[in-house]
Amino acid sequence: MTSHTITPSTWHAVDADDPIRARIVQAARDVRERTPLAQSFTNFVTMNFVANAQLAAGGSAAMSLLDQDIVEISSVAGATYINVGTLLPSYQDALHAIVRAFKESGHMWVLDPVAAGLGAARTAILTDMANAAPNIVRGNASELIALASMWGLQSADGSSRPEGVESVDDVESAAAAARAAAQFITTERGEGAVAVSGAIDLVTDGDRTFRLPGGSPLMTKITGAGCSLGGVTATYLCVTDPLTAALAASLLYNRASEMAAEHAHGPGSFQAEFLDALWTCAPEDIANGELFEVRD
Ligand SMILES: Nc1ncnc2c1ncn2[C@@H]1O[C@H](COP(=O)(O)OP(=O)(O)O)[C@@H](O)[C@H]1O
Ligand SMILES: Cc1ncsc1CCOP(=O)(O)O
Ligand SMILES: [Mg+2]
């Protein structure tokens, strides 16, 4: 475990023998042993990369954009990943039906609110999900700020204006939105977590909040880094609780992107090296990653 980050006094390094690290290493081993299926309803841009990342992390992938298909396959999938990056006319009704079926069955799912705040159709779809909440939200800072506002958890002060799929806010500015969203989904689903990605990721279950430095800025130069992190989070959710799943996937991504950056010459070779690193990163290396708990 390295500790080279200059941190605020409220950040406390998570000990090597903290039970959360034992849960993370167990989750990483379980994924490798069980090859769990996490299905995805995700965008056309990065669908292939999401599936490849899930396979490289040790899971199994299945993509579908038909509501009936997704609901049926949820009976054999450990979790589902839903990503609203690209939209078609049928999606509003399809996603309304899917998330209500999951609410009824108790099926676990991860939401990636790509480009939240952009466009009336996406806003209608995401606002509706407050009535049938996911177990994990994984997004960038701007997406979390917009989603918390849509779900009535925070008033939008207008300072964050989404410009596309990339964040225009830093992770810290989404901390309150993330905690409010995590508390909301925990109340709705019994257990839940929110992961905000960026230069220093944040993961919270609404009670405990963690910060995860590390990773590589080259992650912002390939499309699908965030989407595939959401997909791999769903892979981990097949074998563990939402907080552990969100932490394990984010720690894996930070370590794997550091490994990839050591050999890459640019975005193209980085993408290939990153998939290889997801494959070779050991459970112990994931669980021993740099991790701080925020205690005010
Ligand atoms: N500046 C950065 N330095 C290191 N890692 C980063 C940086 N920006 C993003 N990442 C990593 O890239 C992955 C995707 O995050 P992000 O780019 O925020 O998602 P999105 O693609 O949804 O906007 C995460 O693993 C995150 O930690
Ligand atoms: C470019 C783009 N446009 C619609 S979805 C998408 C992919 C976004 O991927 P990520 O959020 O992982 O950067
Ligand atoms: Mg994204």
Short mmCIF file of C-alpha atoms and ligand atoms in Angstrom, two decimals:
data_model
loop_
_atom_site.label_atom_id
_atom_site.label_comp_id
_atom_site.label_asym_id
_atom_site.label_seq_id
_atom_site.Cartn_x
_atom_site.Cartn_y
_atom_site.Cartn_z
CA MET A 1 0.00 0.00 0.00
CA THR A 2 1.46 3.38 -0.99
CA SER A 3 0.71 6.65 0.78
CA HIS A 4 2.07 9.57 -1.19
CA THR A 5 -0.96 11.84 -1.26
CA ILE A 6 -1.07 15.07 0.75
CA THR A 7 -4.45 14.81 2.45
CA PRO A 8 -6.78 16.99 4.55
CA SER A 9 -6.74 16.34 8.32
CA THR A 10 -10.25 14.85 8.10
CA TRP A 11 -8.95 11.98 5.91
CA HIS A 12 -7.79 8.93 7.85
CA ALA A 13 -5.88 6.15 6.11
CA VAL A 14 -7.86 2.90 6.31
CA ASP A 15 -5.72 0.35 8.22
CA ALA A 16 -4.44 -2.79 6.53
CA ASP A 17 -6.49 -4.89 9.01
CA ASP A 18 -9.72 -2.86 8.69
CA PRO A 19 -12.62 -5.30 8.01
CA ILE A 20 -13.57 -3.37 4.87
CA ARG A 21 -10.29 -4.47 3.23
CA ALA A 22 -11.06 -8.11 4.09
CA ARG A 23 -14.48 -7.73 2.47
CA ILE A 24 -12.89 -6.22 -0.66
CA VAL A 25 -10.32 -9.02 -1.06
CA GLN A 26 -13.06 -11.63 -0.55
CA ALA A 27 -15.25 -9.96 -3.20
CA ALA A 28 -12.34 -9.90 -5.68
CA ARG A 29 -11.63 -13.59 -5.05
CA ASP A 30 -15.32 -14.50 -5.33
CA VAL A 31 -15.62 -12.77 -8.71
CA ARG A 32 -12.60 -14.72 -10.01
CA GLU A 33 -13.98 -18.02 -8.69
CA ARG A 34 -17.64 -17.64 -9.62
CA THR A 35 -17.53 -15.66 -12.93
CA PRO A 36 -20.84 -13.94 -12.05
CA LEU A 37 -23.17 -12.63 -14.74
CA ALA A 38 -24.01 -8.92 -14.56
CA GLN A 39 -26.26 -7.97 -17.48
CA SER A 40 -26.29 -4.48 -19.00
CA PHE A 41 -28.76 -2.08 -20.63
CA THR A 42 -26.15 0.40 -21.78
CA ASN A 43 -25.15 2.89 -24.48
CA PHE A 44 -24.02 2.08 -28.04
CA VAL A 45 -20.75 4.00 -27.74
CA THR A 46 -19.07 1.91 -25.07
CA MET A 47 -21.11 -1.31 -24.89
CA ASN A 48 -18.25 -3.45 -26.22
CA PHE A 49 -15.73 -1.97 -23.79
CA VAL A 50 -18.10 -2.53 -20.84
CA ALA A 51 -18.41 -6.23 -21.74
CA ASN A 52 -14.65 -6.60 -22.22
CA ALA A 53 -13.92 -4.93 -18.88
CA GLN A 54 -16.40 -7.19 -17.07
CA LEU A 55 -14.76 -10.26 -18.60
CA ALA A 56 -11.24 -9.03 -17.80
CA ALA A 57 -12.25 -8.34 -14.19
CA GLY A 58 -13.41 -11.96 -13.89
CA GLY A 59 -17.14 -11.65 -14.54
CA SER A 60 -19.50 -12.55 -17.35
CA ALA A 61 -21.43 -10.11 -19.61
CA ALA A 62 -24.77 -9.98 -21.47
CA MET A 63 -26.12 -6.88 -23.19
CA SER A 64 -29.78 -6.21 -24.05
CA LEU A 65 -32.00 -3.22 -24.81
CA LEU A 66 -35.39 -4.95 -24.62
CA ASP A 67 -37.34 -4.52 -21.38
CA GLN A 68 -38.90 -8.00 -21.39
CA ASP A 69 -35.49 -9.58 -22.06
CA ILE A 70 -33.79 -7.63 -19.26
CA VAL A 71 -36.50 -8.53 -16.75
CA GLU A 72 -36.38 -12.23 -17.71
CA ILE A 73 -32.57 -12.39 -17.60
CA SER A 74 -32.55 -10.69 -14.18
CA SER A 75 -33.68 -14.01 -12.71
CA VAL A 76 -30.32 -15.57 -13.66
CA ALA A 77 -28.09 -12.46 -13.38
CA GLY A 78 -26.59 -11.44 -10.05
CA ALA A 79 -27.06 -7.74 -10.87
CA THR A 80 -27.94 -5.39 -13.73
CA TYR A 81 -26.14 -2.29 -15.01
CA ILE A 82 -28.30 0.50 -16.49
CA ASN A 83 -26.64 3.37 -18.38
CA VAL A 84 -28.59 6.21 -20.07
CA GLY A 85 -25.76 7.50 -22.30
CA THR A 86 -27.53 7.05 -25.65
CA LEU A 87 -31.33 7.11 -25.83
CA LEU A 88 -33.98 5.77 -28.23
CA PRO A 89 -37.74 6.55 -28.24
CA SER A 90 -38.60 3.21 -26.61
CA TYR A 91 -36.27 3.69 -23.62
CA GLN A 92 -38.56 5.83 -21.47
CA ASP A 93 -41.25 3.12 -21.29
CA ALA A 94 -38.71 0.28 -21.24
CA LEU A 95 -36.72 1.67 -18.31
CA HIS A 96 -39.92 2.56 -16.42
CA ALA A 97 -41.01 -1.09 -16.70
CA ILE A 98 -37.57 -2.55 -15.93
CA VAL A 99 -36.88 -0.62 -12.73
CA ARG A 100 -40.39 -1.32 -11.40
CA ALA A 101 -39.90 -5.03 -12.04
CA PHE A 102 -36.59 -4.86 -10.13
CA LYS A 103 -38.30 -3.04 -7.26
CA GLU A 104 -40.88 -5.81 -7.05
CA SER A 105 -38.39 -8.69 -7.29
CA GLY A 106 -35.67 -7.07 -5.17
CA HIS A 107 -33.13 -7.52 -7.99
CA MET A 108 -29.93 -5.50 -7.43
CA TRP A 109 -28.87 -2.90 -10.00
CA VAL A 110 -26.37 -0.13 -10.68
CA LEU A 111 -27.35 3.18 -12.32
CA ASP A 112 -24.90 5.21 -14.42
CA PRO A 113 -26.68 8.54 -15.00
CA VAL A 114 -24.53 9.50 -18.01
CA ALA A 115 -25.03 13.17 -18.99
CA ALA A 116 -27.65 13.70 -16.26
CA GLY A 117 -29.19 17.14 -16.70
CA LEU A 118 -28.90 17.11 -20.50
CA GLY A 119 -32.18 16.87 -22.40
CA ALA A 120 -35.80 16.47 -21.33
CA ALA A 121 -36.02 12.75 -22.21
CA ARG A 122 -33.02 11.83 -20.04
CA THR A 123 -34.32 14.01 -17.21
CA ALA A 124 -37.73 12.30 -17.36
CA ILE A 125 -36.14 8.83 -17.27
CA LEU A 126 -33.80 9.64 -14.36
CA THR A 127 -36.45 11.53 -12.36
CA ASP A 128 -38.78 8.52 -12.64
CA MET A 129 -36.07 6.28 -11.11
CA ALA A 130 -36.52 8.02 -7.74
CA ASN A 131 -39.67 5.88 -7.43
CA ALA A 132 -37.78 2.62 -8.03
CA ALA A 133 -34.24 3.30 -6.87
CA PRO A 134 -31.03 1.43 -7.74
CA ASN A 135 -28.67 -0.08 -5.14
CA ILE A 136 -25.67 1.83 -6.46
CA VAL A 137 -25.29 5.06 -8.40
CA ARG A 138 -21.96 5.41 -10.19
CA GLY A 139 -21.29 8.64 -12.01
CA ASN A 140 -19.02 11.63 -12.32
CA ALA A 141 -19.43 14.72 -10.12
CA SER A 142 -21.67 16.72 -12.47
CA GLU A 143 -23.95 13.71 -12.94
CA LEU A 144 -24.35 13.20 -9.18
CA ILE A 145 -25.11 16.86 -8.58
CA ALA A 146 -27.77 16.82 -11.34
CA LEU A 147 -29.30 13.51 -10.15
CA ALA A 148 -29.58 14.63 -6.51
CA SER A 149 -31.43 17.72 -7.72
CA MET A 150 -33.80 15.64 -9.92
CA TRP A 151 -34.55 13.35 -6.98
CA GLY A 152 -35.37 16.37 -4.76
CA LEU A 153 -32.45 15.68 -2.42
CA GLN A 154 -30.65 18.98 -3.02
CA SER A 155 -31.74 22.26 -4.55
CA ALA A 156 -29.81 23.13 -7.72
CA ASP A 157 -28.01 26.43 -7.19
CA GLY A 158 -27.26 26.72 -10.92
CA SER A 159 -23.49 26.65 -10.43
CA SER A 160 -23.18 23.22 -12.11
CA ARG A 161 -24.26 23.13 -15.77
CA PRO A 162 -23.68 19.80 -17.56
CA GLU A 163 -21.97 20.19 -20.93
CA GLY A 164 -21.87 16.55 -22.10
CA VAL A 165 -20.72 13.21 -20.78
CA GLU A 166 -17.60 14.65 -19.06
CA SER A 167 -17.72 16.25 -15.61
CA VAL A 168 -17.46 20.04 -15.28
CA ASP A 169 -17.26 19.78 -11.46
CA ASP A 170 -14.63 18.35 -9.12
CA VAL A 171 -15.45 15.36 -6.93
CA GLU A 172 -15.47 17.36 -3.70
CA SER A 173 -18.28 19.59 -4.93
CA ALA A 174 -20.48 16.49 -5.35
CA ALA A 175 -19.79 15.11 -1.84
CA ALA A 176 -23.03 16.35 -0.27
CA ALA A 177 -25.08 15.20 -3.27
CA ALA A 178 -23.44 11.77 -3.11
CA ARG A 179 -24.15 11.34 0.61
CA ALA A 180 -27.78 12.48 0.18
CA ALA A 181 -28.27 10.08 -2.73
CA ALA A 182 -26.68 7.20 -0.79
CA GLN A 183 -28.93 7.86 2.22
CA PHE A 184 -31.95 7.98 -0.08
CA ILE A 185 -31.20 4.69 -1.86
CA THR A 186 -30.29 2.98 1.43
CA THR A 187 -33.70 3.97 2.80
CA GLU A 188 -35.43 2.80 -0.39
CA ARG A 189 -33.48 -0.46 -0.97
CA GLY A 190 -32.22 -1.47 2.48
CA GLU A 191 -28.57 -1.01 1.48
CA GLY A 192 -26.93 1.23 -1.06
CA ALA A 193 -23.86 3.17 -2.11
CA VAL A 194 -22.80 6.01 -4.39
CA ALA A 195 -19.48 6.20 -6.23
CA VAL A 196 -18.33 9.53 -7.68
CA SER A 197 -15.40 9.15 -10.07
CA GLY A 198 -12.74 11.71 -10.88
CA ALA A 199 -9.14 12.50 -9.99
CA ILE A 200 -9.80 11.37 -6.39
CA ASP A 201 -12.86 9.11 -6.31
CA LEU A 202 -15.43 9.24 -3.52
CA VAL A 203 -17.48 6.26 -2.32
CA THR A 204 -20.16 6.52 0.36
CA ASP A 205 -23.06 4.53 1.78
CA GLY A 206 -24.47 7.73 3.30
CA ASP A 207 -22.94 6.89 6.67
CA ARG A 208 -19.26 6.25 5.92
CA THR A 209 -17.44 8.22 3.21
CA PHE A 210 -14.18 7.09 1.57
CA ARG A 211 -11.74 8.84 -0.78
CA LEU A 212 -9.61 6.92 -3.29
CA PRO A 213 -6.62 8.72 -4.81
CA GLY A 214 -4.53 7.17 -7.57
CA GLY A 215 -5.39 6.06 -11.07
CA SER A 216 -4.29 7.73 -14.29
CA PRO A 217 -5.40 10.90 -16.12
CA LEU A 218 -5.20 8.79 -19.31
CA MET A 219 -8.57 7.36 -18.19
CA THR A 220 -10.13 10.62 -19.38
CA LYS A 221 -8.66 10.07 -22.88
CA ILE A 222 -10.51 6.82 -23.63
CA THR A 223 -14.28 6.60 -23.94
CA GLY A 224 -15.99 4.18 -21.61
CA ALA A 225 -13.74 4.43 -18.56
CA GLY A 226 -16.70 5.52 -16.46
CA CYS A 227 -19.24 3.25 -18.18
CA SER A 228 -17.06 0.18 -17.78
CA LEU A 229 -16.41 1.09 -14.12
CA GLY A 230 -20.19 1.01 -13.67
CA GLY A 231 -20.35 -2.38 -15.40
CA VAL A 232 -17.57 -3.82 -13.25
CA THR A 233 -19.27 -2.38 -10.15
CA ALA A 234 -22.32 -4.47 -11.13
CA THR A 235 -20.02 -7.51 -11.51
CA TYR A 236 -18.85 -7.03 -7.90
CA LEU A 237 -22.42 -6.38 -6.73
CA CYS A 238 -23.22 -9.96 -7.79
CA VAL A 239 -21.03 -11.23 -4.93
CA THR A 240 -21.06 -8.58 -2.19
CA ASP A 241 -22.86 -5.60 -0.61
CA PRO A 242 -23.13 -2.22 -2.41
CA LEU A 243 -20.47 -0.36 -0.40
CA THR A 244 -17.89 -3.15 -0.81
CA ALA A 245 -18.75 -3.53 -4.51
CA ALA A 246 -18.30 0.19 -5.19
CA LEU A 247 -15.01 0.32 -3.29
CA ALA A 248 -13.62 -2.85 -4.87
CA ALA A 249 -14.41 -1.76 -8.44
CA SER A 250 -13.01 1.76 -7.92
CA LEU A 251 -9.82 0.42 -6.26
CA LEU A 252 -9.37 -2.08 -9.10
CA TYR A 253 -9.74 0.73 -11.65
CA ASN A 254 -7.20 2.93 -9.90
CA ARG A 255 -4.60 0.16 -9.66
CA ALA A 256 -5.20 -1.20 -13.16
CA SER A 257 -4.97 2.25 -14.76
CA GLU A 258 -1.68 2.90 -12.95
CA MET A 259 -0.32 -0.43 -14.24
CA ALA A 260 -1.52 0.38 -17.78
CA ALA A 261 -0.01 3.88 -17.77
CA GLU A 262 3.44 2.41 -17.08
CA HIS A 263 3.46 0.72 -20.51
CA ALA A 264 1.13 2.84 -22.67
CA HIS A 265 2.26 5.27 -25.39
CA GLY A 266 -1.10 7.02 -25.77
CA PRO A 267 -4.86 6.35 -25.53
CA GLY A 268 -4.86 3.41 -27.98
CA SER A 269 -2.24 1.30 -26.28
CA PHE A 270 -3.53 2.48 -22.87
CA GLN A 271 -6.95 0.96 -23.58
CA ALA A 272 -5.43 -2.44 -24.42
CA GLU A 273 -2.97 -2.30 -21.50
CA PHE A 274 -5.84 -1.38 -19.18
CA LEU A 275 -7.85 -4.50 -20.10
CA ASP A 276 -4.72 -6.61 -19.52
CA ALA A 277 -4.21 -4.93 -16.13
CA LEU A 278 -7.82 -5.62 -15.09
CA TRP A 279 -7.05 -9.24 -15.86
CA THR A 280 -3.72 -9.46 -14.01
CA CYS A 281 -4.44 -7.29 -10.94
CA ALA A 282 -4.47 -9.60 -7.90
CA PRO A 283 -7.27 -9.46 -5.28
CA GLU A 284 -4.67 -8.46 -2.63
CA ASP A 285 -3.46 -5.56 -4.81
CA ILE A 286 -7.05 -4.35 -5.19
CA ALA A 287 -7.76 -4.54 -1.45
CA ASN A 288 -4.45 -2.92 -0.45
CA GLY A 289 -5.01 0.17 -2.61
CA GLU A 290 -4.80 3.70 -1.28
CA LEU A 291 -7.98 4.35 0.74
CA PHE A 292 -8.99 7.07 3.21
CA GLU A 293 -12.09 7.42 5.38
CA VAL A 294 -13.42 10.97 5.85
CA ARG A 295 -14.25 11.73 9.49
CA ASP A 296 -15.17 15.33 10.34
N1 LIG B 1 -7.70 13.00 -13.40
C1 LIG B 1 -7.80 11.69 -13.13
N2 LIG B 1 -6.78 11.04 -12.55
C2 LIG B 1 -6.85 9.72 -12.28
N3 LIG B 1 -7.94 8.95 -12.55
C3 LIG B 1 -9.00 9.56 -13.11
C4 LIG B 1 -9.00 10.95 -13.44
N4 LIG B 1 -10.20 11.26 -13.99
C5 LIG B 1 -10.91 10.12 -14.01
N5 LIG B 1 -10.21 9.10 -13.49
C6 LIG B 1 -10.64 7.70 -13.34
O1 LIG B 1 -11.30 7.33 -14.54
C7 LIG B 1 -12.37 6.44 -14.27
C8 LIG B 1 -13.64 6.99 -14.90
O2 LIG B 1 -13.96 8.18 -14.21
P1 LIG B 1 -14.58 9.45 -14.93
O3 LIG B 1 -13.71 9.89 -16.05
O4 LIG B 1 -14.85 10.44 -13.85
O5 LIG B 1 -15.95 8.86 -15.43
P2 LIG B 1 -16.87 9.34 -16.60
O6 LIG B 1 -16.20 8.75 -17.81
O7 LIG B 1 -18.19 8.74 -16.32
O8 LIG B 1 -16.88 10.84 -16.60
C9 LIG B 1 -12.40 6.27 -12.75
O9 LIG B 1 -11.71 5.09 -12.43
C10 LIG B 1 -11.63 7.49 -12.23
O10 LIG B 1 -10.97 7.22 -11.00
C1 LIG B 2 -19.42 9.71 -25.67
C2 LIG B 2 -20.73 9.20 -25.24
N1 LIG B 2 -21.89 9.72 -25.72
C3 LIG B 2 -22.97 9.14 -25.24
S1 LIG B 2 -22.62 7.91 -24.16
C4 LIG B 2 -20.95 8.17 -24.33
C5 LIG B 2 -19.94 7.37 -23.61
C6 LIG B 2 -19.60 7.96 -22.28
O1 LIG B 2 -18.65 7.13 -21.63
P1 LIG B 2 -17.97 7.52 -20.26
O2 LIG B 2 -19.02 8.11 -19.38
O3 LIG B 2 -17.48 6.24 -19.73
O4 LIG B 2 -16.88 8.50 -20.58
MG MG B 3 -19.74 8.48 -17.57
#
